[in-house]
mmCIF file of C-alpha atoms and ligand atoms in Angstrom:
data_model
loop_
_atom_site.group_PDB
_atom_site.id
_atom_site.type_symbol
_atom_site.label_atom_id
_atom_site.label_comp_id
_atom_site.label_asym_id
_atom_site.label_seq_id
_atom_site.Cartn_x
_atom_site.Cartn_y
_atom_site.Cartn_z
ATOM 1 C CA UNK Q 24 165.171 109.047 108.621
ATOM 2 C CA UNK Q 25 165.351 105.563 110.075
ATOM 3 C CA UNK Q 26 166.870 105.360 113.512
ATOM 4 C CA UNK Q 27 169.272 102.869 115.044
ATOM 5 C CA UNK Q 28 167.394 100.969 117.732
ATOM 6 C CA UNK Q 29 170.283 99.280 119.510
ATOM 7 C CA UNK Q 30 173.111 101.160 121.245
ATOM 8 C CA UNK Q 31 176.486 100.917 119.516
ATOM 9 C CA UNK Q 32 178.485 102.625 122.239
ATOM 10 C CA UNK Q 33 179.552 101.168 125.522
ATOM 11 C CA UNK Q 34 179.270 103.296 128.637
ATOM 12 C CA UNK Q 35 180.897 104.747 130.664
ATOM 13 C CA UNK Q 36 182.574 107.422 128.556
ATOM 14 C CA UNK Q 37 185.529 109.225 130.125
ATOM 15 C CA UNK Q 38 186.198 111.910 127.507
ATOM 16 C CA UNK Q 39 184.173 113.295 124.612
ATOM 17 C CA UNK Q 40 183.799 116.130 122.142
ATOM 18 C CA UNK Q 41 180.807 118.432 121.979
ATOM 19 C CA UNK Q 42 180.326 119.306 118.308
ATOM 20 C CA UNK Q 43 178.006 122.309 118.259
ATOM 21 C CA UNK Q 44 176.575 123.393 114.900
ATOM 22 C CA UNK Q 45 175.105 126.902 114.805
ATOM 23 C CA UNK Q 46 174.316 126.794 111.104
ATOM 24 C CA UNK Q 47 170.596 126.205 111.287
ATOM 25 C CA UNK Q 48 168.296 129.179 110.724
ATOM 26 C CA UNK Q 49 168.883 131.205 113.883
ATOM 27 C CA UNK Q 50 170.557 134.226 115.430
ATOM 28 C CA UNK Q 51 173.213 132.370 117.509
ATOM 29 C CA UNK Q 52 171.306 133.678 120.533
ATOM 30 C CA UNK Q 53 171.406 130.323 122.280
ATOM 31 C CA UNK Q 54 175.211 130.210 122.195
ATOM 32 C CA UNK Q 55 175.276 133.733 123.609
ATOM 33 C CA UNK Q 56 172.683 132.878 126.250
ATOM 34 C CA UNK Q 57 174.666 129.888 127.503
ATOM 35 C CA UNK Q 58 177.594 132.156 128.404
ATOM 36 C CA UNK Q 59 175.363 133.415 131.244
ATOM 37 C CA UNK Q 60 174.827 129.954 132.764
ATOM 38 C CA UNK Q 61 175.691 129.623 136.434
ATOM 39 C CA UNK Q 62 174.295 126.243 137.490
ATOM 40 C CA UNK Q 63 176.598 124.996 136.180
ATOM 41 C CA UNK Q 64 178.689 127.507 134.267
ATOM 42 C CA UNK Q 65 179.916 126.267 130.906
ATOM 43 C CA UNK Q 66 183.461 127.078 132.059
ATOM 44 C CA UNK Q 67 183.106 124.666 134.986
ATOM 45 C CA UNK Q 68 182.048 121.841 132.653
ATOM 46 C CA UNK Q 69 184.799 122.494 130.122
ATOM 47 C CA UNK Q 70 187.543 123.052 132.744
ATOM 48 C CA UNK Q 71 186.751 119.842 134.601
ATOM 49 C CA UNK Q 72 185.420 121.613 137.667
ATOM 50 C CA UNK Q 73 182.511 119.235 138.275
ATOM 51 C CA UNK Q 74 183.354 115.894 139.870
ATOM 52 C CA UNK Q 75 182.373 112.764 137.965
ATOM 53 C CA UNK Q 76 181.818 114.310 134.527
ATOM 54 C CA UNK Q 77 183.711 113.053 131.480
ATOM 55 C CA UNK Q 78 186.406 115.369 130.175
ATOM 56 C CA UNK Q 79 184.716 117.698 127.662
ATOM 57 C CA UNK Q 80 186.241 119.298 124.549
ATOM 58 C CA UNK Q 81 183.847 122.001 123.366
ATOM 59 C CA UNK Q 82 183.697 123.005 119.690
ATOM 60 C CA UNK Q 83 181.314 125.932 119.208
ATOM 61 C CA UNK Q 84 182.033 128.633 116.593
ATOM 62 C CA UNK Q 85 180.801 131.483 118.786
ATOM 63 C CA UNK Q 86 182.882 130.402 121.785
ATOM 64 C CA UNK Q 87 185.953 128.917 120.059
ATOM 65 C CA UNK Q 88 189.460 130.321 119.717
ATOM 66 C CA UNK Q 89 190.082 128.288 116.564
ATOM 67 C CA UNK Q 90 188.766 129.589 113.244
ATOM 68 C CA UNK Q 91 188.363 128.316 109.692
ATOM 69 C CA UNK Q 92 189.712 124.871 108.876
ATOM 70 C CA UNK Q 93 191.316 124.489 112.299
ATOM 71 C CA UNK Q 94 187.880 124.893 113.854
ATOM 72 C CA UNK Q 95 186.215 122.543 111.354
ATOM 73 C CA UNK Q 96 188.803 119.771 111.753
ATOM 74 C CA UNK Q 97 186.987 117.748 114.467
ATOM 75 C CA UNK Q 98 183.728 118.065 112.523
ATOM 76 C CA UNK Q 99 185.385 116.751 109.377
ATOM 77 C CA UNK Q 100 186.966 113.865 111.324
ATOM 78 C CA UNK Q 101 183.571 112.969 112.789
ATOM 79 C CA UNK Q 102 182.060 113.128 109.292
ATOM 80 C CA UNK Q 103 184.639 110.570 108.115
ATOM 81 C CA UNK Q 104 184.122 108.407 111.201
ATOM 82 C CA UNK Q 105 187.730 109.059 112.241
ATOM 83 C CA UNK Q 106 187.098 110.869 115.519
ATOM 84 C CA UNK Q 107 189.184 109.431 118.327
ATOM 85 C CA UNK Q 108 186.542 110.355 120.864
ATOM 86 C CA UNK Q 109 182.784 109.881 121.088
ATOM 87 C CA UNK Q 110 180.854 113.085 120.543
ATOM 88 C CA UNK Q 111 177.650 114.845 121.544
ATOM 89 C CA UNK Q 112 176.050 116.758 118.667
ATOM 90 C CA UNK Q 113 174.386 120.063 119.588
ATOM 91 C CA UNK Q 114 172.279 121.698 116.875
ATOM 92 C CA UNK Q 115 171.263 125.373 117.031
ATOM 93 C CA UNK Q 116 168.763 126.869 114.567
ATOM 94 C CA UNK Q 117 165.870 125.424 112.609
ATOM 95 C CA UNK Q 118 166.504 122.946 109.841
ATOM 96 C CA UNK Q 119 165.617 124.258 106.379
ATOM 97 C CA UNK Q 120 163.960 122.022 103.845
ATOM 98 C CA UNK Q 121 166.452 121.946 100.985
ATOM 99 C CA UNK Q 122 164.066 119.864 98.868
ATOM 100 C CA UNK Q 123 161.512 122.610 98.194
ATOM 101 C CA UNK Q 124 163.462 124.492 95.514
ATOM 102 C CA UNK Q 125 165.293 123.814 92.295
ATOM 103 C CA UNK Q 126 168.516 125.726 92.923
ATOM 104 C CA UNK Q 127 170.595 127.390 95.618
ATOM 105 C CA UNK Q 128 170.560 126.530 99.283
ATOM 106 C CA UNK Q 129 169.090 127.866 102.521
ATOM 107 C CA UNK Q 130 171.889 127.148 104.999
ATOM 108 C CA UNK Q 131 175.449 125.835 104.790
ATOM 109 C CA UNK Q 132 178.641 125.539 106.848
ATOM 110 C CA UNK Q 133 182.152 125.301 105.458
ATOM 111 C CA UNK Q 134 182.906 124.082 101.978
ATOM 112 C CA UNK Q 135 183.693 120.822 100.281
ATOM 113 C CA UNK Q 136 187.490 120.736 99.834
ATOM 114 C CA UNK Q 137 187.213 119.100 96.412
ATOM 115 C CA UNK Q 138 184.298 120.931 94.789
ATOM 116 C CA UNK Q 139 184.710 124.208 96.780
ATOM 117 C CA UNK Q 140 180.941 124.206 97.105
ATOM 118 C CA UNK Q 141 179.198 125.007 100.408
ATOM 119 C CA UNK Q 142 178.265 122.011 102.558
ATOM 120 C CA UNK Q 143 174.596 122.130 103.466
ATOM 121 C CA UNK Q 144 173.686 122.213 107.147
ATOM 122 C CA UNK Q 145 171.385 119.273 106.473
ATOM 123 C CA UNK Q 146 174.325 117.303 105.048
ATOM 124 C CA UNK Q 147 176.339 117.913 108.228
ATOM 125 C CA UNK Q 148 173.402 116.664 110.281
ATOM 126 C CA UNK Q 149 172.982 113.613 108.034
ATOM 127 C CA UNK Q 150 176.656 112.769 108.474
ATOM 128 C CA UNK Q 151 177.091 113.510 112.178
ATOM 129 C CA UNK Q 152 173.815 112.461 113.802
ATOM 130 C CA UNK Q 153 174.059 108.686 113.223
ATOM 131 C CA UNK Q 154 177.367 108.336 115.150
ATOM 132 C CA UNK Q 155 176.662 110.879 117.908
ATOM 133 C CA UNK Q 156 176.305 109.416 121.403
ATOM 134 C CA UNK Q 157 173.684 112.081 122.160
ATOM 135 C CA UNK Q 158 171.945 114.804 120.156
ATOM 136 C CA UNK Q 159 170.667 117.994 121.737
ATOM 137 C CA UNK Q 160 168.480 120.602 120.030
ATOM 138 C CA UNK Q 161 169.243 123.909 121.734
ATOM 139 C CA UNK Q 162 166.568 126.614 121.581
ATOM 140 C CA UNK Q 163 163.099 126.573 120.071
ATOM 141 C CA UNK Q 164 164.317 126.946 116.478
ATOM 142 C CA UNK Q 165 166.254 123.673 116.607
ATOM 143 C CA UNK Q 166 163.661 121.950 118.783
ATOM 144 C CA UNK Q 167 160.491 122.791 116.856
ATOM 145 C CA UNK Q 168 161.247 125.287 114.067
ATOM 146 C CA UNK Q 169 160.494 128.500 115.961
ATOM 147 C CA UNK Q 170 160.115 131.908 114.329
ATOM 148 C CA UNK Q 171 161.618 130.799 111.003
ATOM 149 C CA UNK Q 172 158.995 128.071 110.679
ATOM 150 C CA UNK Q 173 156.012 130.432 110.772
ATOM 151 C CA UNK Q 174 153.165 130.131 108.318
ATOM 152 C CA UNK Q 175 154.099 131.557 104.937
ATOM 153 C CA UNK Q 176 157.851 131.007 105.260
ATOM 154 C CA UNK Q 177 159.677 130.057 102.048
ATOM 155 C CA UNK Q 178 162.207 127.634 103.573
ATOM 156 C CA UNK Q 179 159.831 124.929 104.809
ATOM 157 C CA UNK Q 180 162.063 124.715 107.879
ATOM 158 C CA UNK Q 181 161.408 122.471 110.844
ATOM 159 C CA UNK Q 182 162.747 121.221 114.147
ATOM 160 C CA UNK Q 183 165.503 118.631 114.403
ATOM 161 C CA UNK Q 184 163.113 115.831 115.380
ATOM 162 C CA UNK Q 185 160.913 116.683 112.385
ATOM 163 C CA UNK Q 186 164.044 116.281 110.271
ATOM 164 C CA UNK Q 187 165.726 113.236 111.845
ATOM 165 C CA UNK Q 188 162.495 111.587 112.908
ATOM 166 C CA UNK Q 189 160.886 111.649 116.338
ATOM 167 C CA UNK Q 190 162.024 108.059 116.825
ATOM 168 C CA UNK Q 191 165.699 108.869 116.182
ATOM 169 C CA UNK Q 192 168.100 107.143 118.552
ATOM 170 C CA UNK Q 193 171.759 108.066 119.007
ATOM 171 C CA UNK Q 194 174.637 105.598 118.906
ATOM 172 C CA UNK Q 195 174.178 105.285 122.678
ATOM 173 C CA UNK Q 196 170.445 104.598 122.233
ATOM 174 C CA UNK Q 197 169.223 108.042 123.349
ATOM 175 C CA UNK Q 198 166.428 110.086 121.764
ATOM 176 C CA UNK Q 199 166.980 113.693 120.713
ATOM 177 C CA UNK Q 200 166.825 115.970 123.751
ATOM 178 C CA UNK Q 201 165.001 119.272 123.155
ATOM 179 C CA UNK Q 202 165.784 122.292 125.323
ATOM 180 C CA UNK Q 203 163.471 124.972 123.889
ATOM 181 C CA UNK Q 204 163.382 128.690 124.646
ATOM 182 C CA UNK Q 205 163.918 131.776 122.492
ATOM 183 C CA UNK Q 206 166.671 131.968 123.482
ATOM 184 C CA UNK Q 207 167.238 128.954 125.697
ATOM 185 C CA UNK Q 208 167.349 129.670 129.417
ATOM 186 C CA UNK Q 209 171.084 129.205 130.070
ATOM 187 C CA UNK Q 210 170.888 127.047 133.202
ATOM 188 C CA UNK Q 211 168.198 124.858 131.603
ATOM 189 C CA UNK Q 212 170.622 123.976 128.843
ATOM 190 C CA UNK Q 213 173.689 123.474 131.009
ATOM 191 C CA UNK Q 214 171.740 121.408 133.531
ATOM 192 C CA UNK Q 215 170.471 119.188 130.703
ATOM 193 C CA UNK Q 216 173.957 118.764 129.245
ATOM 194 C CA UNK Q 217 175.325 117.973 132.688
ATOM 195 C CA UNK Q 218 172.642 115.333 133.190
ATOM 196 C CA UNK Q 219 173.494 113.769 129.819
ATOM 197 C CA UNK Q 220 177.201 113.798 130.643
ATOM 198 C CA UNK Q 221 176.540 112.006 133.927
ATOM 199 C CA UNK Q 222 174.375 109.530 132.032
ATOM 200 C CA UNK Q 223 177.150 108.919 129.495
ATOM 201 C CA UNK Q 224 179.580 108.506 132.399
ATOM 202 C CA UNK Q 225 177.313 105.749 133.680
ATOM 203 C CA UNK Q 226 176.372 107.724 136.783
ATOM 204 C CA UNK Q 227 172.767 108.764 136.057
ATOM 205 C CA UNK Q 228 169.628 106.936 134.897
ATOM 206 C CA UNK Q 229 168.020 107.584 131.504
ATOM 207 C CA UNK Q 230 167.114 111.221 131.123
ATOM 208 C CA UNK Q 231 163.347 111.702 131.688
ATOM 209 C CA UNK Q 232 161.713 113.396 128.689
ATOM 210 C CA UNK Q 233 158.115 114.328 127.898
ATOM 211 C CA UNK Q 234 156.324 113.581 124.609
ATOM 212 C CA UNK Q 235 157.960 116.638 123.024
ATOM 213 C CA UNK Q 236 161.413 115.403 124.146
ATOM 214 C CA UNK Q 237 161.832 118.092 126.813
ATOM 215 C CA UNK Q 238 163.403 117.254 130.208
ATOM 216 C CA UNK Q 239 160.385 116.713 132.435
ATOM 217 C CA UNK Q 240 161.855 118.330 135.534
ATOM 218 C CA UNK Q 241 162.387 121.583 133.616
ATOM 219 C CA UNK Q 242 159.215 121.759 131.503
ATOM 220 C CA UNK Q 243 156.629 119.923 133.593
ATOM 221 C CA UNK Q 244 155.006 123.062 135.047
ATOM 222 C CA UNK Q 245 153.486 126.143 133.496
ATOM 223 C CA UNK Q 246 155.006 129.613 133.513
ATOM 224 C CA UNK Q 247 151.955 130.738 135.488
ATOM 225 C CA UNK Q 248 152.584 128.197 138.248
ATOM 226 C CA UNK Q 249 155.963 129.780 138.942
ATOM 227 C CA UNK Q 250 155.096 133.429 138.338
ATOM 228 C CA UNK Q 251 155.667 136.091 140.979
ATOM 229 C CA UNK Q 252 152.417 137.764 139.857
ATOM 230 C CA UNK Q 253 150.159 134.720 140.365
ATOM 231 C CA UNK Q 254 148.822 136.172 143.615
ATOM 232 C CA UNK Q 255 147.448 139.136 141.684
ATOM 233 C CA UNK Q 256 145.853 136.766 139.221
ATOM 234 C CA UNK Q 257 144.043 134.824 141.917
ATOM 235 C CA UNK Q 258 142.537 137.991 143.324
ATOM 236 C CA UNK Q 259 141.588 139.240 139.848
ATOM 237 C CA UNK Q 260 143.917 142.230 140.044
ATOM 238 C CA UNK Q 261 145.146 142.884 136.528
ATOM 239 C CA UNK Q 262 147.566 145.291 134.912
ATOM 240 C CA UNK Q 263 145.930 147.419 132.220
ATOM 241 C CA UNK Q 264 149.187 149.017 131.120
ATOM 242 C CA UNK Q 265 152.872 148.135 131.217
ATOM 243 C CA UNK Q 266 154.807 149.225 134.283
ATOM 244 C CA UNK Q 267 152.292 147.780 136.724
ATOM 245 C CA UNK Q 268 153.350 145.024 139.159
ATOM 246 C CA UNK Q 269 150.033 143.194 138.656
ATOM 247 C CA UNK Q 270 149.119 140.140 136.577
ATOM 248 C CA UNK Q 271 149.694 140.680 132.840
ATOM 249 C CA UNK Q 272 147.052 138.358 131.425
ATOM 250 C CA UNK Q 273 144.928 141.183 130.033
ATOM 251 C CA UNK Q 274 147.993 142.517 128.231
ATOM 252 C CA UNK Q 275 148.475 139.193 126.477
ATOM 253 C CA UNK Q 276 150.326 136.872 128.878
ATOM 254 C CA UNK Q 277 149.944 133.184 127.926
ATOM 255 C CA UNK Q 278 151.652 131.890 131.068
ATOM 256 C CA UNK Q 279 148.763 129.662 132.260
ATOM 257 C CA UNK Q 280 149.086 127.304 129.264
ATOM 258 C CA UNK Q 281 152.828 127.337 128.603
ATOM 259 C CA UNK Q 282 155.357 124.739 129.739
ATOM 260 C CA UNK Q 283 158.176 126.870 131.089
ATOM 261 C CA UNK Q 284 160.112 127.286 134.335
ATOM 262 C CA UNK Q 285 161.619 130.688 133.571
ATOM 263 C CA UNK Q 286 159.428 132.746 135.951
ATOM 264 C CA UNK Q 287 160.373 130.288 138.701
ATOM 265 C CA UNK Q 288 164.042 129.988 137.825
ATOM 266 C CA UNK Q 289 164.747 133.520 136.660
ATOM 267 C CA UNK Q 290 167.025 134.259 133.757
ATOM 268 C CA UNK Q 291 170.496 134.926 135.104
ATOM 269 C CA UNK Q 292 171.535 133.883 138.597
ATOM 270 C CA UNK Q 293 167.879 133.708 139.648
ATOM 271 C CA UNK Q 294 167.055 137.230 138.495
ATOM 272 C CA UNK Q 295 164.518 138.104 135.791
ATOM 273 C CA UNK Q 296 162.061 135.757 134.101
ATOM 274 C CA UNK Q 297 159.649 137.386 131.605
ATOM 275 C CA UNK Q 298 156.399 138.074 133.543
ATOM 276 C CA UNK Q 299 158.312 138.597 136.798
ATOM 277 C CA UNK Q 300 159.995 141.629 135.272
ATOM 278 C CA UNK Q 301 157.068 142.979 133.285
ATOM 279 C CA UNK Q 302 157.081 141.112 129.974
ATOM 280 C CA UNK Q 303 154.158 138.945 128.913
ATOM 281 C CA UNK Q 304 154.840 135.253 128.368
ATOM 282 C CA UNK Q 305 154.922 134.929 124.568
ATOM 283 C CA UNK Q 306 154.999 131.087 124.610
ATOM 284 C CA UNK Q 307 158.521 130.805 123.236
ATOM 285 C CA UNK Q 308 159.166 127.287 124.579
ATOM 286 C CA UNK Q 309 156.136 125.734 122.905
ATOM 287 C CA UNK Q 310 156.074 123.517 119.787
ATOM 288 C CA UNK Q 311 153.158 125.609 118.459
ATOM 289 C CA UNK Q 312 155.097 128.885 118.866
ATOM 290 C CA UNK Q 313 154.470 131.365 117.355
ATOM 291 C CA UNK Q 314 151.527 130.580 115.080
ATOM 292 C CA UNK Q 315 149.255 128.894 117.600
ATOM 293 C CA UNK Q 316 149.451 131.875 119.945
ATOM 294 C CA UNK Q 317 149.163 134.870 117.620
ATOM 295 C CA UNK Q 318 148.324 137.687 117.655
ATOM 296 C CA UNK Q 319 150.532 138.533 120.611
ATOM 297 C CA UNK Q 320 149.719 141.450 122.938
ATOM 298 C CA UNK Q 321 145.999 140.555 122.833
ATOM 299 C CA UNK Q 322 144.228 139.004 125.762
ATOM 300 C CA UNK Q 323 144.551 135.222 125.183
ATOM 301 C CA UNK Q 324 141.278 133.522 124.187
ATOM 302 C CA UNK Q 325 139.506 132.048 127.184
ATOM 303 C CA UNK Q 326 141.369 134.196 129.687
ATOM 304 C CA UNK Q 327 138.339 136.444 130.338
ATOM 305 C CA UNK Q 328 136.329 133.379 131.260
ATOM 306 C CA UNK Q 329 139.222 132.102 133.303
ATOM 307 C CA UNK Q 330 139.569 135.388 135.128
ATOM 308 C CA UNK Q 331 135.832 135.796 135.746
ATOM 309 C CA UNK Q 332 135.420 132.246 136.903
ATOM 310 C CA UNK Q 333 137.992 132.570 139.622
ATOM 311 C CA UNK Q 334 138.316 129.973 142.270
ATOM 312 C CA UNK Q 335 134.706 128.721 142.181
ATOM 313 C CA UNK Q 336 135.192 127.366 138.664
ATOM 314 C CA UNK Q 337 138.766 126.248 139.185
ATOM 315 C CA UNK Q 338 138.272 122.706 137.933
ATOM 316 C CA UNK Q 339 136.564 123.847 134.708
ATOM 317 C CA UNK Q 340 139.296 126.379 134.121
ATOM 318 C CA UNK Q 341 142.013 123.785 134.643
ATOM 319 C CA UNK Q 342 140.362 121.506 132.088
ATOM 320 C CA UNK Q 343 140.043 124.331 129.557
ATOM 321 C CA UNK Q 344 143.673 125.256 130.087
ATOM 322 C CA UNK Q 345 144.645 121.642 129.657
ATOM 323 C CA UNK Q 346 142.966 121.605 126.212
ATOM 324 C CA UNK Q 347 144.747 124.805 125.177
ATOM 325 C CA UNK Q 348 148.024 123.410 126.499
ATOM 326 C CA UNK Q 349 147.573 120.215 124.448
ATOM 327 C CA UNK Q 350 146.901 122.229 121.291
ATOM 328 C CA UNK Q 351 149.891 124.485 121.943
ATOM 329 C CA UNK Q 352 152.081 121.436 122.348
ATOM 330 C CA UNK Q 353 151.461 120.405 118.746
ATOM 331 C CA UNK Q 354 153.558 121.827 115.942
ATOM 332 C CA UNK Q 355 151.777 123.220 112.872
ATOM 333 C CA UNK Q 356 151.388 120.588 110.142
ATOM 334 C CA UNK Q 357 153.597 122.354 107.592
ATOM 335 C CA UNK Q 358 156.852 121.486 109.391
ATOM 336 C CA UNK Q 359 157.948 118.337 107.580
ATOM 337 C CA UNK Q 360 160.417 116.848 105.099
ATOM 338 C CA UNK Q 361 159.757 116.244 101.430
ATOM 339 C CA UNK Q 362 159.602 118.312 98.246
ATOM 340 C CA UNK Q 363 156.190 119.880 98.945
ATOM 341 C CA UNK Q 364 156.217 123.346 100.570
ATOM 342 C CA UNK Q 365 152.988 123.584 102.559
ATOM 343 C CA UNK Q 366 153.615 126.725 104.606
ATOM 344 C CA UNK Q 367 151.332 128.861 102.431
ATOM 345 C CA UNK Q 368 154.278 130.841 101.063
ATOM 346 C CA UNK Q 369 153.454 132.835 97.956
ATOM 347 C CA UNK Q 370 156.231 134.054 95.690
ATOM 348 C CA UNK Q 371 155.651 137.775 95.132
ATOM 349 C CA UNK Q 372 157.413 137.622 91.757
HETATM 350 S S1 LIG W 264 151.586 137.544 134.522
HETATM 351 FE FE1 LIG W 264 151.106 135.709 133.243
HETATM 352 S S2 LIG W 264 152.189 134.005 134.199
HETATM 353 FE FE2 LIG W 264 152.099 135.712 135.709
HETATM 354 S S3 LIG W 264 150.237 135.361 136.938
HETATM 355 FE FE3 LIG W 264 149.605 136.684 135.255
HETATM 356 S S4 LIG W 264 148.918 135.250 133.620
HETATM 357 FE FE4 LIG W 264 150.118 134.043 135.092
HETATM 358 S S1 LIG W 265 158.026 132.789 130.348
HETATM 359 FE FE1 LIG W 265 157.137 132.576 128.291
HETATM 360 S S2 LIG W 265 158.235 134.071 126.980
HETATM 361 FE FE2 LIG W 265 159.441 133.772 128.898
HETATM 362 S S3 LIG W 265 160.939 132.132 128.414
HETATM 363 FE FE3 LIG W 265 159.115 131.124 129.289
HETATM 364 S S4 LIG W 265 157.845 130.587 127.480
HETATM 365 FE FE4 LIG W 265 159.348 132.100 126.799
#
């Protein structure tokens, strides 16, 4: 979809709506995850507890008191261009390709008051994205397609940037902001939203994003670089079964080639963080997740060489990891718009 190159909104913004659509293909896990945020807590943002932020009116179906038409009212107003306030659009879940079939639909939200037919999730996005002052894809499904976009899927689903175009610009001139994770790490999301709110309030510079539209300060390092177990790795001391405190690479940890701060940051209030607490890094923040990293639970290719090489071959290892990281940062080629389904799906009927 063509993007609008020049900003149509004047900053600063003093009050706005957050219109949060959870009707992509997903489990609502990102909405649930965000309730655990502490830095800042979503309550602090919504209750005006953070100095300098615009006043925020949050509209999320998992977290709202309103239901039915009362809940949908601000979305319908925004659709018609009648919203009194500017709005940030948050999209949760991968975007199905509604063009790859002759009948039915993959995902919808609410119904058309005249026809009583369901309104497609893609139609909501088409209507709301052009006038949004910022668009945020929460979680890996919305950012890159995620689990639903695996090889062989029938929906042809994709990430929001695949759908809107990687060159999309909001009414305030901002690109889509991706905050991946399956689910999203709660503080990563709230910190990103807070940054955007300060930017829209005219108090922060343009948000720094990498080529995959992730905030650079959150996704610029690998999981391995922040892992509590990295000391074991460097002395080639590896866990051979779960329950060990040692490095998990031989059990299938991909941490050395994955852009993620979760081992460093923890999950909730600094506690947890996949490998730190005994779970392998399964690459959930990556555009190539899951296909480029399967099968899981196997020793990642190249890790034996990496492990054997140790410090003496550090530079070679870093270069090899860099190649794997570049590959893992590319989405599979079947995530795209258009009537052709190229996932490899085969109808069993
Ligand atoms: S457990 Fe994973 S992330 Fe941690 S040191 Fe080992 S390979 Fe790196
Ligand atoms: S450490 Fe790995 S599995 Fe855990 S959140 Fe980060 S990318 Fe996902």
